[in-house]
Coordinates of C-alpha atoms and ligand atoms in Angstrom, one line a residue:
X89 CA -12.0 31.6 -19.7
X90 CA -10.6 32.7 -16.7
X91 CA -7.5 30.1 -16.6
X92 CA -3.9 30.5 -16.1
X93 CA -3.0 30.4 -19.4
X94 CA -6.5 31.9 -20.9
X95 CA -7.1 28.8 -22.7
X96 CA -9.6 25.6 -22.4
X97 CA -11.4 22.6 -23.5
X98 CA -13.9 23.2 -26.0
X99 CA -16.3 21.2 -24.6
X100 CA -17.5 18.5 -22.1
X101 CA -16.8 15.7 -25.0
X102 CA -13.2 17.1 -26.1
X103 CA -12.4 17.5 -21.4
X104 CA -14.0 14.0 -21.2
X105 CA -11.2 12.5 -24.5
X106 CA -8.5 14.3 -23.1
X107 CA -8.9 13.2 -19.7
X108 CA -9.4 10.3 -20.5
X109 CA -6.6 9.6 -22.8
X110 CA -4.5 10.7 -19.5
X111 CA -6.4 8.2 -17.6
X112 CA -5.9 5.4 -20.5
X113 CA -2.3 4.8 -20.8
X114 CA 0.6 1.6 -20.1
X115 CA -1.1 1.6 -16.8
X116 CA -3.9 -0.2 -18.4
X117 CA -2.7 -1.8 -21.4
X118 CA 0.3 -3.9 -19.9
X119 CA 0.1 -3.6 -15.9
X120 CA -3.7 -3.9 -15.0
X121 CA -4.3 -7.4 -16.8
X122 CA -1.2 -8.8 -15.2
X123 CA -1.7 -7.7 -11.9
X124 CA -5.6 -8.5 -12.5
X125 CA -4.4 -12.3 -12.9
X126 CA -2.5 -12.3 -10.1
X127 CA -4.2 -11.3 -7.3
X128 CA -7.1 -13.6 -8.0
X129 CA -8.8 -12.4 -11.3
X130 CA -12.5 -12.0 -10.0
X131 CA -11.7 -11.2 -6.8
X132 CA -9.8 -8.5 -7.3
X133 CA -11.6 -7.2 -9.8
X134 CA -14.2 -6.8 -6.7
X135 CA -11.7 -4.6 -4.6
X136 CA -10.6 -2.9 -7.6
X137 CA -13.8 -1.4 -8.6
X138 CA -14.3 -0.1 -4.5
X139 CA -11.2 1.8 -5.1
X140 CA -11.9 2.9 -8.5
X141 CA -15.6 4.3 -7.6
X142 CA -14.7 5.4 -3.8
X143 CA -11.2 6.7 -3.9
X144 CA -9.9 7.2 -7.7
X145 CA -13.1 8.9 -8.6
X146 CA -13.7 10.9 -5.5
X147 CA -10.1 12.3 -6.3
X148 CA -10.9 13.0 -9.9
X149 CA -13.8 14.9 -9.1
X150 CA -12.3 16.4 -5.9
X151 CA -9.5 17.7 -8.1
X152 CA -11.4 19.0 -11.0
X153 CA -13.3 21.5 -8.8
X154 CA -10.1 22.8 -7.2
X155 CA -8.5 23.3 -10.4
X156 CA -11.8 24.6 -12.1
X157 CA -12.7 27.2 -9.5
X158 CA -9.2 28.4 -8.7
X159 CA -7.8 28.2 -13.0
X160 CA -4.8 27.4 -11.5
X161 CA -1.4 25.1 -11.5
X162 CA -1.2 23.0 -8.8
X163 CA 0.8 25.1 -6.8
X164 CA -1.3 28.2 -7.0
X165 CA -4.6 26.1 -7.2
X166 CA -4.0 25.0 -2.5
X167 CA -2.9 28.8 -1.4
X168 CA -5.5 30.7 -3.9
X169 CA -8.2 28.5 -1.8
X170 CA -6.6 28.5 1.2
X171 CA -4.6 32.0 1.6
X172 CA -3.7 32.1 5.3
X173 CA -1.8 28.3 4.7
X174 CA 0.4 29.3 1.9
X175 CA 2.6 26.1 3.1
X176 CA -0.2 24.0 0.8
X177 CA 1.7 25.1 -2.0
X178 CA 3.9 22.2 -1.1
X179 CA 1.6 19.8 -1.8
X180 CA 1.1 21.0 -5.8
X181 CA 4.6 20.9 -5.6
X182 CA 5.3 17.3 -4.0
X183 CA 2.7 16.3 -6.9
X184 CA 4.7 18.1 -9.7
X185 CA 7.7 16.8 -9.0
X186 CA 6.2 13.2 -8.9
X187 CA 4.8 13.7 -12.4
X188 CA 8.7 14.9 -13.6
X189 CA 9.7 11.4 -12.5
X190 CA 6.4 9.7 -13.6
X191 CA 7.3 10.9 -16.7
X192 CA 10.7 10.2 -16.9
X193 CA 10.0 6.4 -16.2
X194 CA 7.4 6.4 -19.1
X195 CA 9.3 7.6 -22.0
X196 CA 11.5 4.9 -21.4
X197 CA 8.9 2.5 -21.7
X198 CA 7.2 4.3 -24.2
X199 CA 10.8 4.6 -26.4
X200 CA 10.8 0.6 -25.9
X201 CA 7.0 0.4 -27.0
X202 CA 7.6 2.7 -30.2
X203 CA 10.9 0.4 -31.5
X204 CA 8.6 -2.6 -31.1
X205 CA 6.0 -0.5 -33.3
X206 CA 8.9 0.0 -35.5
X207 CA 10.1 -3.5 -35.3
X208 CA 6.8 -5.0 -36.2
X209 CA 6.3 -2.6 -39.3
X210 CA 9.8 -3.6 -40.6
X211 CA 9.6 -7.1 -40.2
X212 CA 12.2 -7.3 -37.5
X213 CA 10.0 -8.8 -34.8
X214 CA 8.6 -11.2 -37.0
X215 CA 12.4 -12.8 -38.5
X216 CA 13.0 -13.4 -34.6
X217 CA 13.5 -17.2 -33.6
X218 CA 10.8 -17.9 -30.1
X219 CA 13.4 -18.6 -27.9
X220 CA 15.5 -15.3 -28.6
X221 CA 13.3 -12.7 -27.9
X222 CA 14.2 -12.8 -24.2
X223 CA 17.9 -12.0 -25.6
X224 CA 16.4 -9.5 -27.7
X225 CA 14.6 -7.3 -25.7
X226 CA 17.6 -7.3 -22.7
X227 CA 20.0 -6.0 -25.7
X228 CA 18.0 -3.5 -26.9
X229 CA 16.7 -1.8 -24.1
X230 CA 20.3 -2.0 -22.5
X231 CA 22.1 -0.4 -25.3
X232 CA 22.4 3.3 -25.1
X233 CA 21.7 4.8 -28.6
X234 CA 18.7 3.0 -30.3
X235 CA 16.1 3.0 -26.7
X236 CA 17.3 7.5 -26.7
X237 CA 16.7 7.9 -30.0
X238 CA 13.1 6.5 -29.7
X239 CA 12.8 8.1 -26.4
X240 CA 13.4 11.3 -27.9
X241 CA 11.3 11.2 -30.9
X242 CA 8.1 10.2 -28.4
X243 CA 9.3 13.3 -26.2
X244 CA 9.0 15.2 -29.3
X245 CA 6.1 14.1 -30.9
X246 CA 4.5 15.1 -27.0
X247 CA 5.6 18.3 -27.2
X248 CA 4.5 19.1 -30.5
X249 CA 1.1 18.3 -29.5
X250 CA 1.2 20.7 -26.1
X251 CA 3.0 23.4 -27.9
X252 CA 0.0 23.0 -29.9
X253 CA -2.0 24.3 -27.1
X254 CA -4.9 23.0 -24.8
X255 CA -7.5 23.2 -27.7
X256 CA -5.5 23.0 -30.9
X257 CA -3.0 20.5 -29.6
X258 CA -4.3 18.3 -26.8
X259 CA -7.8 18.2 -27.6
X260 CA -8.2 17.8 -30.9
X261 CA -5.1 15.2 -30.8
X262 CA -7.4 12.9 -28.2
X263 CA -10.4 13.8 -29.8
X264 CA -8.9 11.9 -32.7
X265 CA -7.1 9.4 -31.0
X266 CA -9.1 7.4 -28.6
X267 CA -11.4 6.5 -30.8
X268 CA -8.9 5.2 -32.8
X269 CA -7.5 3.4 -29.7
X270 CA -10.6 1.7 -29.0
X271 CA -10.9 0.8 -32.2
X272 CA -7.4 -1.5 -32.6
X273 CA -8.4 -2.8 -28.9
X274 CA -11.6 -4.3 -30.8
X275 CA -9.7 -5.5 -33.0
X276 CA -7.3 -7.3 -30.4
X277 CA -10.3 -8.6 -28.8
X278 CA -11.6 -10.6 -31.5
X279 CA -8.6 -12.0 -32.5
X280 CA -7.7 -13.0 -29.2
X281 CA -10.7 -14.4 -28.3
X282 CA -11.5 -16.5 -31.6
X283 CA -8.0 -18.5 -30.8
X284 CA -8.3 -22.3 -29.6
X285 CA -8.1 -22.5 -26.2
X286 CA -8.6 -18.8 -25.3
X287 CA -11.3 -19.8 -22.1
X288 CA -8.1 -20.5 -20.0
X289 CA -7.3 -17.1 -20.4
X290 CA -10.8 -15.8 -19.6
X291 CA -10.9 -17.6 -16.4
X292 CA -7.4 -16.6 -15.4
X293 CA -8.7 -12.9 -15.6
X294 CA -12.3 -13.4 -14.4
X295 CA -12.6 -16.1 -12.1
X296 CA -12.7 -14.8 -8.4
X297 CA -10.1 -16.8 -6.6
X298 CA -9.9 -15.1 -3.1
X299 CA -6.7 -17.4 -1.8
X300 CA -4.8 -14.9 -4.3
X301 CA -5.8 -11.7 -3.0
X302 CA -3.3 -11.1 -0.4
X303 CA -2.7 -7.8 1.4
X304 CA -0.6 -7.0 -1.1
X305 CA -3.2 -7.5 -3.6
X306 CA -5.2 -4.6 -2.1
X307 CA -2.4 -2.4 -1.6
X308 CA -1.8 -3.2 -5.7
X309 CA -5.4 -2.4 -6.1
X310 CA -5.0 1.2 -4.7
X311 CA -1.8 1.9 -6.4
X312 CA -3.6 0.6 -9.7
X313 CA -6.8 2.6 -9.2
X314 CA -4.9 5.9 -8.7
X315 CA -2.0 5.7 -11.4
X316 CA -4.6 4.8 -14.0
X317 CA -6.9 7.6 -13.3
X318 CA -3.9 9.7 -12.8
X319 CA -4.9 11.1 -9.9
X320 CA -3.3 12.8 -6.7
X321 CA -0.5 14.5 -8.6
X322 CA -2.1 17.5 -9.9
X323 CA -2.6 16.5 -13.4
X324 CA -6.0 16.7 -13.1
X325 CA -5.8 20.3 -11.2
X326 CA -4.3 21.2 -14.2
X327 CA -7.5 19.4 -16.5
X328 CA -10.0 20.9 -14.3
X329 CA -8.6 24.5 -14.7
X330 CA -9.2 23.9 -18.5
X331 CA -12.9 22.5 -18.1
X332 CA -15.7 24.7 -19.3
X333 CA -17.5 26.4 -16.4
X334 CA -21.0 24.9 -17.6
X335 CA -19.4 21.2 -17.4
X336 CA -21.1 18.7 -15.2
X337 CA -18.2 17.8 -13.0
X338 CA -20.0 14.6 -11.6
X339 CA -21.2 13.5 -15.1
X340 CA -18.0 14.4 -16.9
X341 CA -15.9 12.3 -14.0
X342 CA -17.9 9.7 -14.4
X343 CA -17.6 9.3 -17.9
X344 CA -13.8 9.1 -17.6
X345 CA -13.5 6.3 -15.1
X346 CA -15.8 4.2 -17.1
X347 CA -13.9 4.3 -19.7
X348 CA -10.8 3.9 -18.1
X349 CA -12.1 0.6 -16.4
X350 CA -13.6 -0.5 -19.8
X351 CA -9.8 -0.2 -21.7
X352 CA -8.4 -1.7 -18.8
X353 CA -10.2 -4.8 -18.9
X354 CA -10.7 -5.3 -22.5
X355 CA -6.7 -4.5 -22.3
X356 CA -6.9 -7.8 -20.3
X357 CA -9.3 -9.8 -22.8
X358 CA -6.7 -8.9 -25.9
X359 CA -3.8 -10.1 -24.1
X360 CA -4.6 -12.8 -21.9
X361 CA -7.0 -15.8 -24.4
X362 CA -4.3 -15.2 -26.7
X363 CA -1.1 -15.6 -24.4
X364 CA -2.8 -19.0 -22.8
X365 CA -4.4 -20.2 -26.1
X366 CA -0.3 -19.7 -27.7
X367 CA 0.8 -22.2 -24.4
X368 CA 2.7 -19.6 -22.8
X369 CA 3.1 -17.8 -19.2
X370 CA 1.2 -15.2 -17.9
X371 CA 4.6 -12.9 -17.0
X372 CA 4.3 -9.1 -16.0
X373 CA 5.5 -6.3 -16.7
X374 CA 8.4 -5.7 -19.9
X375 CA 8.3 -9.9 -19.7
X376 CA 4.7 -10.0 -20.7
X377 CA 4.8 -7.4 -23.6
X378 CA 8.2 -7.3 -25.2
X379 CA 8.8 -11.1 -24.7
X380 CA 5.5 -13.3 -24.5
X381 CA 3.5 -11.2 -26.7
X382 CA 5.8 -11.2 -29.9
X383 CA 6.0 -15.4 -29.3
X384 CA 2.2 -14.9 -29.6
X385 CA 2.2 -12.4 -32.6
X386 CA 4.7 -14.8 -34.2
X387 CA 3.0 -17.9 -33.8
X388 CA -0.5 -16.3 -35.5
X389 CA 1.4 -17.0 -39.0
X390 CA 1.3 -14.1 -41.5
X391 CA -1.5 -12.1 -40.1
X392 CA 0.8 -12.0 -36.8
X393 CA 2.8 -9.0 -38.2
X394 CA -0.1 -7.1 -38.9
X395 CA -1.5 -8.1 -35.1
X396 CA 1.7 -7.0 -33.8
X397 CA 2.3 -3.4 -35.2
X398 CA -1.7 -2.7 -34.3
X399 CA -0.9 -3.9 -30.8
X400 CA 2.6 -1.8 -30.2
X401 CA 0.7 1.4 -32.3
X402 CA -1.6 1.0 -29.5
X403 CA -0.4 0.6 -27.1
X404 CA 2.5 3.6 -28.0
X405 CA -1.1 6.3 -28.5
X406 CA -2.3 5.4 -25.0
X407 CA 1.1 6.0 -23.9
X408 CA 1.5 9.6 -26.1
X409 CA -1.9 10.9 -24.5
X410 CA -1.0 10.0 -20.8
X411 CA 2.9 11.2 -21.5
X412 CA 0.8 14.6 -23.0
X413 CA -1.3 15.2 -19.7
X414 CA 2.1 14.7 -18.2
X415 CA 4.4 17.3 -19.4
X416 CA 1.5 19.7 -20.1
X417 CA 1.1 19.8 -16.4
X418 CA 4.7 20.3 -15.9
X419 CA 4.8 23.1 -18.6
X420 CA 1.4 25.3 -17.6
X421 CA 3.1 25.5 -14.3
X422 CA 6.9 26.2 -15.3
X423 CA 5.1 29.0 -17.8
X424 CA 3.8 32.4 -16.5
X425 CA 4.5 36.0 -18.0
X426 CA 7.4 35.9 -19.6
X427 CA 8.2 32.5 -20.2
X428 CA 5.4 31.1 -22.8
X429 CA 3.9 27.6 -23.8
X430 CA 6.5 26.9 -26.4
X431 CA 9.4 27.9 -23.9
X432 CA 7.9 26.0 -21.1
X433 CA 7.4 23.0 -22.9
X434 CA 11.2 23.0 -24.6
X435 CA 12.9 23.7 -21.1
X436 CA 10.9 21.2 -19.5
X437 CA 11.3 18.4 -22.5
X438 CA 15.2 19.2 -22.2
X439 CA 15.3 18.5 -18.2
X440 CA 13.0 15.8 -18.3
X441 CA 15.2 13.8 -21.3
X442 CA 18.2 14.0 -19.2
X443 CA 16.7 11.5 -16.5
X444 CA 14.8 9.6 -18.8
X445 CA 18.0 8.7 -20.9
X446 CA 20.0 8.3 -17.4
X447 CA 17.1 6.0 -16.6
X448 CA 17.5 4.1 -19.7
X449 CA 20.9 3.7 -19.2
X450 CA 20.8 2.0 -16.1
X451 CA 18.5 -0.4 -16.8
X452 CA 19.6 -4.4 -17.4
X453 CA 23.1 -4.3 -18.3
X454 CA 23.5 -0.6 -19.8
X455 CA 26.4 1.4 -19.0
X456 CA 25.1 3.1 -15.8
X457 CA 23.7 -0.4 -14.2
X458 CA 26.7 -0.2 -11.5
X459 CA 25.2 2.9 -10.4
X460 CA 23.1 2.6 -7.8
X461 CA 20.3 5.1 -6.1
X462 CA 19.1 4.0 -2.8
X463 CA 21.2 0.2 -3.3
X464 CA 18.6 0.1 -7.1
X465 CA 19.6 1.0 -10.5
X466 CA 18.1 4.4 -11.0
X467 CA 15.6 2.9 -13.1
X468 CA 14.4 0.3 -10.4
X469 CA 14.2 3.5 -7.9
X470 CA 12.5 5.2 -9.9
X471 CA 9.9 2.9 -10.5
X472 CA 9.6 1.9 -7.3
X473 CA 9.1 5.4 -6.3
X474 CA 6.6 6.3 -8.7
X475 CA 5.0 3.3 -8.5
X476 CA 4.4 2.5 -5.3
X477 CA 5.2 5.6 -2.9
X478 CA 4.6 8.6 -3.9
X479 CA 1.1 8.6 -5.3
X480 CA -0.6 7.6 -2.5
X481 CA 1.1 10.3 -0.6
X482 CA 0.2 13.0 -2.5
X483 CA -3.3 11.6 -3.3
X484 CA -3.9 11.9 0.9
X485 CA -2.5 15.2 1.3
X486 CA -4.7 16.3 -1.5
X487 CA -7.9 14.3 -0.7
X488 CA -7.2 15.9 3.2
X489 CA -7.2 19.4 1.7
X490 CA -10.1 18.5 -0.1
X491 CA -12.0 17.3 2.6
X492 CA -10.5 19.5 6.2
X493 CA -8.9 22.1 4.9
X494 CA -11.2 23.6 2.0
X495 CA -15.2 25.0 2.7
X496 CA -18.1 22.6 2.3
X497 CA -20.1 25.3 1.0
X498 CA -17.5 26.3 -2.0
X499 CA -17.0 22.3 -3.0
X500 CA -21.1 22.2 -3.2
X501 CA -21.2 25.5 -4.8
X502 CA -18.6 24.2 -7.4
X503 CA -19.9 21.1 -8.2
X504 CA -23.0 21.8 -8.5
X505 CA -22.4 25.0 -10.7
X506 CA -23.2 27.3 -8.7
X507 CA -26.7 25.8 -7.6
X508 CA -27.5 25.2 -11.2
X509 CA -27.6 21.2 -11.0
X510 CA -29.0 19.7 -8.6
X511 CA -26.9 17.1 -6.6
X512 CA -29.8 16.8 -3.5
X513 CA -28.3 13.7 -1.6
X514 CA -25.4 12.3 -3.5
X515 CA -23.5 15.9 -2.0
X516 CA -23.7 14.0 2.1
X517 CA -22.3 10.6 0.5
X518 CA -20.0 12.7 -1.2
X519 CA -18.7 14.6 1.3
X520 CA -18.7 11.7 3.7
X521 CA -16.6 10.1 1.3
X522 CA -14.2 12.7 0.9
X523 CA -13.5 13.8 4.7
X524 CA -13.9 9.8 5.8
X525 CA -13.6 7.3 4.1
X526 CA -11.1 8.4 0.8
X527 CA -8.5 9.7 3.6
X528 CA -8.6 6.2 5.9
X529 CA -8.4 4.0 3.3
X530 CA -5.3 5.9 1.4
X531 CA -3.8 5.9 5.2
X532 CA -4.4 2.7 6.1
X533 CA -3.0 1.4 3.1
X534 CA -0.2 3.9 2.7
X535 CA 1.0 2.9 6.6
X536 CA 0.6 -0.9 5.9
X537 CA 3.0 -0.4 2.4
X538 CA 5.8 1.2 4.7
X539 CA 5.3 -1.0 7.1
X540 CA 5.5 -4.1 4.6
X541 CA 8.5 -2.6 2.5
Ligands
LIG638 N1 -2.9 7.1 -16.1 C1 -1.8 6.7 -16.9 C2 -1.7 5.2 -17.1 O1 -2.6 4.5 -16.7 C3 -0.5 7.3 -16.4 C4 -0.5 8.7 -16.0 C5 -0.7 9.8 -16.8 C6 -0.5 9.3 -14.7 N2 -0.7 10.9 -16.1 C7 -0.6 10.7 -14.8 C8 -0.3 8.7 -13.5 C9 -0.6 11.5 -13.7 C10 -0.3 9.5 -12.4 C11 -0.4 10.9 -12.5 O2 -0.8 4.7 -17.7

């Protein structure tokens, strides 16, 4: 295979479960649901799914064929296509360094997710009175030794797996893993659904309530449909370079969004019946996971502490296969001819720990929360940077590569393998999409998110 690194997915299945365990991560599990409920359930489902198809797809697809026809990182994939305007090599590099700090933020939250694991296993969650687990959560994750030490053993359990390799680590890891994770969603399906009183949960995730979905709903729609197919940073350059040169790019790209909409909203069905049937709120964010869920774990009697360590294994195996695509990206570029995997994967794990536990630190009331980046706590910027800034940025630099910069006749000739499948119409609405309508729409809404900061 004529990658980077000489090394690739075995197959469509094993590209389509490693992608998609990127896709599938705390993106869907604790953020979609909640921000689902609050811009009007239905309704936003209904602008949601536009992005998804229109803008996070057209991305994933648009970035598979650079990084399948050039086998490059991100920042050789833009000047190997486009020699004359080496200055695109910026643009891999803008999207690198937004995965460093999308990274950073989620091994924090992963460190906080795999306690809770440990937590539920032990017992500890389940000894915990209702009204303390607000208290509990705020001391924990604002101490300094116990949120870095689980930080650092998800860091290391992530870079066992890429030092592993593409096909021996990451592959066979998601190969094994997301069926796993679909499985304990299942599970968390029933149980939340079979609860007393678990319609008002349905309804507050379904039912289309259009007085909700404000301009900032759509702008969260965007944000939502690109983090969760993590797309416009590179990652998927980085994917694509590993796909096998038969693969049906379309088909394959397909597969993944589908099931990164399907986790996402059976995410939703787990958590919401059972948070309204247990009489509490629908909070966001750490509120939702670390505070409301254990109330509801807790309140499910015995079985609850077996409920609760399924839920926080989950949800900590989404988050290993996203944090995986993450720092894999990071370390295939770092690595070249004389620094290999393993050395590019322990330099960057070493740098990367360093902001995560300075992160850490700084959020509620640990020792660096006087510090302040930007008048935040490092942690706030961060999140506020990687959340809602920097994507879309990146994802229109790259769809406008894509779409002006890069010929017609080479995306055609990659995606349709060389004239091997036949793509007939679908390559105009394609490439309508990608010159027009992907590039407005991530402008539009990137302009109107400045604009509304
Ligand atoms: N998609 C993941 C989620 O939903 C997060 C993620 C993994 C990501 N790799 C990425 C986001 C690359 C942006 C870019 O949680």
């Amino acid at each position: 295979m004529a990658t980077k690194t000489g090394e690739g997915f075995s197959s469509s299945f094993g590209a389509i479960m490693a992608a998609a365990g990127s896709a599938v991560g705390l993106g869907n599990i604790w953020r979609f649901p909640y921000i689902c409920g609050k811009y009007g359930g239905g309704a936003f489902l209904l602008v949601y799914v536009f992005f998804v198809l229109f803008i996070g797809m057209v991305l994933l697809m648009s970035e598979f064929v650079i990084g399948r026809r050039t086998g490059e990182d991100p920042m050789k994939a833009y000047p190997k296509i486009k020699p004359e305007r080496p200055a695109w090599k910026f643009v891999g590099l803008a999207g690198l360094f937004t995965c460093f700090l999308i990274l950073a933020v989620y091994l924090v939250i992963s460190g906080w997710t795999l306690n809770y694991f440990w937590e539920s296993l032990t017992g500890t969650l389940a000894g915990i009175a209702d009204s303390d687990f607000g208290t509990h959560f705020n001391q924990f994750a604002s101490s300094a030794i116990r949120p870095s030490i689980f930080i650092a053993v998800f860091l290391l359990l992530t870079a066992i797996v890429i030092v592993g390799g593409v096909e021996k680590g990451i592959e066979r890891v998601s190969k094994l893993l997301m069926p796993i994770l679909v499985v304990l969603l299942a599970v968390m399906c029933v149980r939340s659904l079979t609860l007393e009183g678990a319609s008002a949960g349905l309804s507050y995730l379904f039912k289309p309530d259009f007085s909700k979905l404000t301009g900032e709903g759509v702008l969260a729609a965007l944000g939502q449909a690109l983090f969760s197919l993590s797309v416009g940073m590179g990652v998927m350059i980085v994917y694509g370079s590993y796909l096998p040169k038969d693969d049906n790019i379309l088909k394959t790209s397909l597969w993944i969004t589908v099931c990164d909409f399907a986790i996402a909203i059976l995410a939703g069905i787990a958590v919401f019946p059972a948070v309204f049937a247990c009489g509490q709120e629908p909070t966001g964010g750490p509120g939702l996971v670390y505070q409301v869920l254990p109330v509801v774990f807790n309140s499910m009697g015995g079985v609850g502490r077996i409920f609760s360590t399924t839920f926080f294994l989950l949800l900590s195996l989404a988050a290993l296969t996203s944090a995986i695509s993450l720092l894999e990206a990071l370390t295939q570029w770092l690595s070249g001819d004389k620094l290999g995997r393993t050395g590019s994967a322990v330099i960057m794990s070493l740098i990367v720990i360093f902001l995560a536990i300075a992160a850490s630190f700084s959020f509620g009331d640990g020792i660096l929360s006087g510090v302040t980046v930007a008048g935040m706590p490092l942690f706030d910027f961060l999140d506020k940077l990687t959340g809602t800034l920097l994507p879309p940025i990146c994802a229109l630099l790259t769809i406008f590569f894509f779409g002006w910069v890069m010929k017609k006749d080479d995306i055609i000739d990659e995606l349709s393998n060389h004239g091997v499948i036949k793509i007939g119409y679908f390559k105009v609405f394609y490439y309508f999409l990608v010159r027009f309508l992907a590039p407005a729409a991530l402008l539009i809404v990137l302009i109107s998110g400045i604009i509304g900061q």
